[in-house]
Coordinates of C-alpha atoms in Angstrom, one line a residue:
X1 CA -12.4 1.2 -9.6
X2 CA -16.0 0.3 -10.6
X3 CA -18.5 -2.0 -9.0
X4 CA -18.4 -4.3 -12.1
X5 CA -14.6 -4.4 -12.3
X6 CA -13.5 -4.9 -8.7
X7 CA -14.3 -8.6 -9.0
X8 CA -11.6 -8.8 -11.7
X9 CA -8.9 -8.4 -9.1
X10 CA -7.6 -11.7 -7.8
X11 CA -9.6 -12.6 -4.7
X12 CA -6.6 -13.0 -2.4
X13 CA -5.6 -9.4 -3.2
X14 CA -9.0 -7.6 -3.6
X15 CA -9.5 -6.3 -0.1
X16 CA -5.9 -5.0 0.1
X17 CA -6.3 -3.1 -3.2
X18 CA -9.5 -1.6 -2.1
X19 CA -8.0 -0.5 1.2
X20 CA -5.1 1.2 -0.6
X21 CA -7.5 2.9 -3.0
X22 CA -9.5 4.1 0.0
X23 CA -6.2 5.4 1.6
X24 CA -5.3 7.4 -1.6
X25 CA -8.8 8.8 -2.0
X26 CA -9.0 9.9 1.7
X27 CA -5.5 11.4 1.5
X28 CA -6.6 13.4 -1.6
X29 CA -9.8 14.5 0.1
X30 CA -8.4 15.5 3.5
X31 CA -5.1 16.9 2.4
X32 CA -6.6 18.8 -0.6
X33 CA -4.7 16.9 -3.4
X34 CA -6.6 16.9 -6.7
X35 CA -8.3 13.7 -7.6
X36 CA -10.2 12.4 -10.7
X37 CA -12.2 9.2 -10.7
X38 CA -13.2 7.6 -14.0
X39 CA -15.9 5.2 -14.9
X40 CA -16.1 3.4 -18.2
X41 CA -19.5 2.5 -19.6
X42 CA -21.2 2.6 -16.2
X43 CA -24.4 1.2 -17.8
X44 CA -22.4 -2.1 -18.2
X45 CA -19.8 -1.9 -15.4
X46 CA -21.6 0.1 -12.7
X47 CA -20.4 3.3 -11.1
X48 CA -17.4 3.8 -8.9
X49 CA -17.3 1.7 -5.8
X50 CA -18.9 3.2 -2.7
X51 CA -15.7 2.9 -0.7
X52 CA -14.4 5.9 -2.7
X53 CA -17.3 8.2 -1.8
X54 CA -17.4 7.0 1.7
X55 CA -13.9 8.4 2.4
X56 CA -13.9 11.2 -0.3
X57 CA -17.4 12.5 -0.7
X58 CA -16.3 15.5 -2.7
X59 CA -14.9 13.1 -5.3
X60 CA -18.4 12.4 -6.6
X61 CA -18.4 15.7 -8.4
X62 CA -15.0 14.9 -9.9
X63 CA -16.0 11.7 -11.6
X64 CA -15.5 11.6 -15.3
X65 CA -17.9 9.2 -17.0
X66 CA -16.5 7.7 -20.2
X67 CA -19.0 6.0 -22.5
X68 CA -16.4 5.0 -25.0
X69 CA -14.9 1.7 -24.5
X70 CA -11.3 2.9 -24.7
X71 CA -8.5 1.7 -22.4
X72 CA -6.6 5.0 -22.3
X73 CA -8.5 7.6 -20.3
X74 CA -6.7 10.3 -22.3
X75 CA -8.5 9.2 -25.4
X76 CA -11.6 10.7 -23.8
X77 CA -11.7 14.5 -24.4
X78 CA -13.5 15.1 -21.1
X79 CA -10.9 13.3 -19.1
X80 CA -8.0 14.9 -21.0
X81 CA -9.5 18.4 -20.3
X82 CA -10.0 17.7 -16.6
X83 CA -6.5 16.2 -16.2
X84 CA -5.0 19.3 -17.9
X85 CA -7.1 21.6 -15.8
X86 CA -5.6 20.2 -12.6
X87 CA -2.5 22.2 -13.5
X88 CA -0.2 19.3 -12.3
X89 CA 2.9 18.0 -14.0
X90 CA 3.0 14.7 -12.2
X91 CA 0.1 12.2 -12.0
X92 CA -0.5 9.2 -9.9
X93 CA -2.8 6.3 -11.1
X94 CA -4.5 3.3 -9.5
X95 CA -7.4 1.1 -10.4
X96 CA -8.5 -1.9 -12.4
X97 CA -7.0 -3.5 -14.5
X98 CA -3.3 -2.8 -14.1
X99 CA -2.4 -4.4 -17.5
X100 CA -5.1 -2.6 -19.5
X101 CA -6.7 0.7 -18.4
X102 CA -4.1 1.7 -15.8
X103 CA -1.2 0.7 -18.2
X104 CA -2.6 2.6 -21.2
X105 CA -3.6 5.7 -19.2
X106 CA -0.3 6.0 -17.4
X107 CA 1.5 5.8 -20.7
X108 CA -1.0 8.2 -22.2
X109 CA -0.1 10.8 -19.6
X110 CA 3.6 10.7 -20.7
X111 CA 2.6 10.8 -24.4
X112 CA 0.6 13.9 -23.7
X113 CA 3.5 15.7 -22.1
X114 CA 3.0 15.2 -18.4
X115 CA 6.4 15.2 -16.6
X116 CA 5.8 12.0 -14.7
X117 CA 3.2 9.2 -14.3
X118 CA 3.3 6.9 -11.3
X119 CA 1.2 3.8 -10.9
X120 CA 0.6 2.6 -7.3
X121 CA 1.1 -1.1 -7.6
X122 CA -0.8 -2.2 -4.5
X123 CA -3.7 0.1 -5.3
X124 CA -4.2 -1.6 -8.7
X125 CA -5.0 -5.1 -9.7
X126 CA -5.7 -7.7 -12.2
X127 CA -6.8 -11.4 -12.1
X128 CA -3.3 -12.7 -11.6
X129 CA 0.1 -11.8 -10.1
X130 CA 1.7 -12.5 -13.4
X131 CA -0.4 -10.0 -15.2
X132 CA 0.5 -7.3 -12.6
X133 CA 4.2 -8.2 -12.8
X134 CA 4.4 -8.0 -16.6
X135 CA 2.4 -4.7 -16.6
X136 CA 4.7 -3.2 -14.0
X137 CA 7.8 -4.2 -15.9
X138 CA 6.5 -2.9 -19.1
X139 CA 5.5 0.4 -17.5
X140 CA 8.9 0.8 -16.0
X141 CA 10.6 0.2 -19.4
X142 CA 8.2 2.9 -20.9
X143 CA 9.2 5.5 -18.3
X144 CA 6.2 5.1 -15.9
X145 CA 7.2 5.0 -12.2
X146 CA 5.8 2.1 -10.1
X147 CA 5.5 2.5 -6.3
X148 CA 3.4 1.3 -3.4
X149 CA 0.9 3.3 -1.4
X150 CA 3.4 3.5 1.6
X151 CA 6.1 4.7 -0.8
X152 CA 3.9 7.5 -2.1
X153 CA 2.7 8.5 1.4
X154 CA 6.3 8.7 2.7
X155 CA 7.5 10.6 -0.4
X156 CA 4.7 13.2 -0.3
X157 CA 4.9 13.5 3.5
X158 CA 8.5 12.5 4.5
X159 CA 8.3 14.1 8.0
X160 CA 5.6 12.6 10.2
X161 CA 6.5 15.2 12.9
X162 CA 4.8 17.9 10.8
X163 CA 1.0 18.2 10.9
X164 CA 0.3 17.1 7.3
X165 CA 2.8 14.2 7.7
X166 CA 1.1 13.1 10.9
X167 CA -2.3 13.3 9.3
X168 CA -1.1 11.3 6.2
X169 CA 0.3 8.6 8.5
X170 CA -3.0 8.5 10.5
X171 CA -5.0 8.1 7.3
X172 CA -2.6 5.3 6.1
X173 CA -2.9 3.5 9.4
X174 CA -6.6 3.8 9.5
X175 CA -7.4 2.8 5.9
X176 CA -4.7 0.2 5.4
X177 CA -3.2 -1.3 8.6
X178 CA -6.4 -1.3 10.7
X179 CA -8.6 -2.5 7.8
X180 CA -6.2 -5.4 6.8
X181 CA -7.7 -8.8 6.9
X182 CA -5.4 -11.1 9.0

């Protein structure tokens, strides 16, 4: 999520999407889950939003700058190499725009042999709810999983009685529930 693209998310949904992205970045940072952040043509679209580095300072060194104007991050050799180096079989994606970069990158993961690709619907956005809905339906039909931030947290940490589960729940409450605009 970049400074120049965050305004592309529908205004009524923007803060919620940012809060969910913050939650995912903070979970990754504090619970040592690998994370990659991409920026596309930062000279035009700006760098990653500060919210990411506020909650996940180490992520600054994990940012992949893509100068090519491609929608699929896997078309960038630097990103492909970094994703492969994570040693993971399942990847989770979020960002802007759901129906363009997120859509093509999630499908690109499957095309490159990753076992699973998941898109976090409420941590991604476009200009309209219709664009999001169509993108989610198409991704599902192409084998990409679509979930919410809460679903991911509860799947990764199903027992809040354990230390990591409690910490994940605290992060979620702090970044999503307490930051929600009512």
